[in-house]
Coordinates of C-alpha atoms and ligand atoms in Angstrom, one line a residue:
X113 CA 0.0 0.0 0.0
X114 CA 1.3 3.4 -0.9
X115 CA 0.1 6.1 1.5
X116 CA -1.2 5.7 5.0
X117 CA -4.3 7.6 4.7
X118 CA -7.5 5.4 6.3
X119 CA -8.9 4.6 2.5
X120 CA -5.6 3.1 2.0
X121 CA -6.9 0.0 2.5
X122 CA -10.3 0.4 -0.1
X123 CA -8.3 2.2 -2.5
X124 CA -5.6 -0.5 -3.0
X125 CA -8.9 -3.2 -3.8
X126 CA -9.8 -0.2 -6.3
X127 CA -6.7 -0.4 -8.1
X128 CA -6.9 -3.8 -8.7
X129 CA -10.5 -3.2 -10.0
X130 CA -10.5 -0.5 -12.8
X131 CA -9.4 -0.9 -16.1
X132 CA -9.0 1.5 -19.0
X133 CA -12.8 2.5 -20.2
X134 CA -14.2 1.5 -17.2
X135 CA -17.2 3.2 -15.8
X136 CA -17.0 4.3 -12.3
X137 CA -19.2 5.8 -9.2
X138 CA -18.0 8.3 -6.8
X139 CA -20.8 8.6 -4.7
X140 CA -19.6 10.8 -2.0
X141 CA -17.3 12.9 -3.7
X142 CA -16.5 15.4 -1.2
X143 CA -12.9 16.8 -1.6
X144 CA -12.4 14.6 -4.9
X145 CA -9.7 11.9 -3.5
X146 CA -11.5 9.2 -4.8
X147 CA -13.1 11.1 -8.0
X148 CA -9.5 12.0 -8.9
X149 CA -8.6 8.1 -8.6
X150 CA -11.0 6.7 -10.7
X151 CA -10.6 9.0 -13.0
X152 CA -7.0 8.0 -13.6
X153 CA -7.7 4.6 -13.3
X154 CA -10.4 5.0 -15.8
X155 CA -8.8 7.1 -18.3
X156 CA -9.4 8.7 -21.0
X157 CA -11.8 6.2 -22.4
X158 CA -13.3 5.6 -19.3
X159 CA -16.3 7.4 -17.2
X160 CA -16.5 8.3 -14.0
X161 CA -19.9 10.0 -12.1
X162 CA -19.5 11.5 -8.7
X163 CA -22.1 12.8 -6.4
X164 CA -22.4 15.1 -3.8
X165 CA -25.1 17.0 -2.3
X166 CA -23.0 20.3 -1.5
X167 CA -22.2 22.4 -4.0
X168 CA -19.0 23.3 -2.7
X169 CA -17.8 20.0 -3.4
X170 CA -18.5 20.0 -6.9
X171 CA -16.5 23.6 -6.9
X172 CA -13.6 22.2 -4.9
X173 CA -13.1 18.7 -6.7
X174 CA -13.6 20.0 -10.4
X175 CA -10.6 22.5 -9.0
X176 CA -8.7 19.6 -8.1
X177 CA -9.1 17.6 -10.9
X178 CA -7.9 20.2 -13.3
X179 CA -5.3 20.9 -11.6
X180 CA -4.1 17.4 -11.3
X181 CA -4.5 17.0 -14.8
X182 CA -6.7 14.2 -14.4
X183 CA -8.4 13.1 -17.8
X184 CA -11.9 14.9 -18.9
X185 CA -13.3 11.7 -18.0
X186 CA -15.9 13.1 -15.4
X187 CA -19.2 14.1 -14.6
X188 CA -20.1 15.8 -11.1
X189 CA -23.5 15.8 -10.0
X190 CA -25.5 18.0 -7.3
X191 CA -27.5 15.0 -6.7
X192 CA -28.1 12.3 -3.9
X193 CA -26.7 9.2 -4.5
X194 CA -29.8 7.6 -3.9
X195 CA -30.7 8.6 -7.8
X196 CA -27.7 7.2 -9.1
X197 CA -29.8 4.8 -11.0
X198 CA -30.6 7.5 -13.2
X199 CA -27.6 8.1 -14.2
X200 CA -26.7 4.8 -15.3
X201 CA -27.3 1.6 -16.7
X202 CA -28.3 -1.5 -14.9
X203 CA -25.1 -3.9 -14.8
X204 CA -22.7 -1.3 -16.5
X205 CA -20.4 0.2 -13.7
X206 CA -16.7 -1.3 -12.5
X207 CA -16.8 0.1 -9.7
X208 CA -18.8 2.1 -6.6
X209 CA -17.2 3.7 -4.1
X210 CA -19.0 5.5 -0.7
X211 CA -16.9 7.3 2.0
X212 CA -19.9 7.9 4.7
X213 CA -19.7 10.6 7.1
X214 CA -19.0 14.4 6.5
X215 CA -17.0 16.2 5.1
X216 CA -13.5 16.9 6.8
X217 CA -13.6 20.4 7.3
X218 CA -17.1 21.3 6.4
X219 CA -19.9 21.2 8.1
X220 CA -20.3 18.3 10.2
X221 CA -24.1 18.3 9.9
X222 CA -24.2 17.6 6.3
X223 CA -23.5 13.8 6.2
X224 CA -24.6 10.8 4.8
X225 CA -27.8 9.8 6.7
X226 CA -28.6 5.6 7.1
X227 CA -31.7 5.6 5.0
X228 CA -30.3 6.9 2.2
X229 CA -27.2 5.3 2.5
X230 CA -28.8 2.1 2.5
X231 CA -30.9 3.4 -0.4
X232 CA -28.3 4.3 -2.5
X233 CA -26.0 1.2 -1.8
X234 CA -28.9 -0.9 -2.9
X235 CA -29.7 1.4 -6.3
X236 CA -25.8 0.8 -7.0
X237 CA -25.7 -2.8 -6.7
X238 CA -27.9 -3.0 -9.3
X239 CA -26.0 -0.9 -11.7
X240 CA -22.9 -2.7 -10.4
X241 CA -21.6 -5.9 -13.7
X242 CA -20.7 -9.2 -12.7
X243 CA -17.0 -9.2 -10.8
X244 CA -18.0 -5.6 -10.2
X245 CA -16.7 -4.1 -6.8
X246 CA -18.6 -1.6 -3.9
X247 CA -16.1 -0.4 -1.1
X248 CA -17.9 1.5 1.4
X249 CA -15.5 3.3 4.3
X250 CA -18.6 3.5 7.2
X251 CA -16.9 6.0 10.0
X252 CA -19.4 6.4 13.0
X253 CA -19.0 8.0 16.7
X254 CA -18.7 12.0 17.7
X255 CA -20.7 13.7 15.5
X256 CA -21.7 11.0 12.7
X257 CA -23.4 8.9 15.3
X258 CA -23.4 5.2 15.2
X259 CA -27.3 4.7 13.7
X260 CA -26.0 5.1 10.1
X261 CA -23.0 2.3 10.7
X262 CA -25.2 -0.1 12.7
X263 CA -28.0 0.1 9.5
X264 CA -25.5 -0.7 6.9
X265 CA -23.5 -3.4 8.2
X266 CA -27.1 -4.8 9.4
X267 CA -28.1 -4.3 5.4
X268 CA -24.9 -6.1 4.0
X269 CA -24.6 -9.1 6.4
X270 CA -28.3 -9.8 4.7
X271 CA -27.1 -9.4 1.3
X272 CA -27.7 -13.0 -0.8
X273 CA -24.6 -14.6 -0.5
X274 CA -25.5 -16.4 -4.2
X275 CA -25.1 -12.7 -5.3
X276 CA -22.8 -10.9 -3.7
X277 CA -19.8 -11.7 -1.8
X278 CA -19.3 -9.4 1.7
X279 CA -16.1 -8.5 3.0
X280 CA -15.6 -6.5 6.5
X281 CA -12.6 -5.8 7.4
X282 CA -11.4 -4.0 11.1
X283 CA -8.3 -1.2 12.2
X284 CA -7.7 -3.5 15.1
X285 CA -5.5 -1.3 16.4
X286 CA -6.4 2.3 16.2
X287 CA -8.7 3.5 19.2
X288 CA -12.0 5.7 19.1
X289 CA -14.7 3.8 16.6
X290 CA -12.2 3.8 13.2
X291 CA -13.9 3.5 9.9
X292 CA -14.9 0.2 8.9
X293 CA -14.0 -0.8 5.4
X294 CA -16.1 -2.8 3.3
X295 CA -16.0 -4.5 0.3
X296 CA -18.6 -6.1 -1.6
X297 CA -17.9 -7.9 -5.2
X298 CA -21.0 -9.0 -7.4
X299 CA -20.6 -12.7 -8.0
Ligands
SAM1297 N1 -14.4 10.8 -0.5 C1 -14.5 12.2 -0.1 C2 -13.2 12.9 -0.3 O1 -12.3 12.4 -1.0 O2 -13.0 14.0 0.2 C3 -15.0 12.4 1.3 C4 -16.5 12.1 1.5 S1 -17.1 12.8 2.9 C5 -16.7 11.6 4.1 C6 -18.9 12.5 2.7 C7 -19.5 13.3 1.6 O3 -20.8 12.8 1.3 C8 -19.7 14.8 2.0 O4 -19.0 15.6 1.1 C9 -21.2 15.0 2.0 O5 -21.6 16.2 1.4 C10 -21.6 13.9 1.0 N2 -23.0 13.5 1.1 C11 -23.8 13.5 2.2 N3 -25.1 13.0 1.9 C12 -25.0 12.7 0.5 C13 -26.0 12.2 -0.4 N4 -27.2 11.9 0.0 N5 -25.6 12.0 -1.7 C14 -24.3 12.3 -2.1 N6 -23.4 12.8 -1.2 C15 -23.7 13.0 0.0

């Protein structure tokens, strides 16, 4: 793994998943880390969608993408991910990723909420191919609660294991409820 940062671990499992001309979800985009990834990864011929519901994020990644020189491969939306089905095709997308919470540095109030969380997770599985991959990064505790984390990781434990396969994984080591990476590959 390259850098130490806490999506370290989802982002390596993303590297292994995108190809060139892959199409890609970004469905909390906030600052762009993961936009700007997947649009790299993607390329050129590739397509990536991100979401946010703040406008400011939309202002600040498209800023950030240009100046990373990151390929015009991208299209950020001032939409909940819970509509992401509009956006795309049933069965079409590489790869989904969701980094619940708020935004570091914004306002703490404007996060990800359980219900549509849960919503949007299930919309995306259905866009999601075969030997697609979802990697959620659930954080939970001071101001983001634990009601959001204990919904979802109720929701994926149920998912049909003939469908999906579920992978949670745990910072064993680092105090203070860390983020819980998830991974979940359509079979
Ligand atoms: N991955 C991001 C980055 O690289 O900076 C960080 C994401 S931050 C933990 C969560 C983001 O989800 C916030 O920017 C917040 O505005 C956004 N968000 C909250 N509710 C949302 C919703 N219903 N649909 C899309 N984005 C949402």
């Amino acid at each position: 793994m390259k850098n130490l940062q806490i999506t370290a671990y989802t982002q390596h499992f993303i590297r292994q998943q995108v190809m060139p001309g892959d199409l890609c979800i970004d469905a909390t985009m906030g600052n762009g880390n993961d936009t700007a990834l997947l649009s790299r990864l993607a390329g050129e011929k590739g397509k990536v969608l991100a979401f946010d519901i703040q406008e400011f994020a939309l202002v600040h990644t498209e800023e950030r993408l240009k100046r990373e020189k990151c390929p015009e491969n991208y299209r950020l939306i001032l939409d909940s991910h819970e509509n992401m089905a509009s956006y795309a095709e049933p069965e079409t997308v590489s790869c989904i990723t969701f980094n619940l919470g708020y935004l570091p540095g914004g306002d703490h109030h404007i996060a990800t909420k359980a219900e549509s969380s849960r919503r949007a997770v299930e919309s995306g599985l259905t866009l999601l191919k075969k030997g697609g991959l979802m990697t959620l990064c659930i954080y939970s505790g001071g101001d983001t609660g634990f009601q959001e984390r204990d919904e979802m990781l109720e929701f994926i434990r149920e998912l049909d294991p003939h469908q999906y396969l579920v992978i949670q994984s745990e910072y064993i080591n680092r105090p203070n409820n860390p983020p819980i990476p998830v991974l979940i590959i359509k079979l």
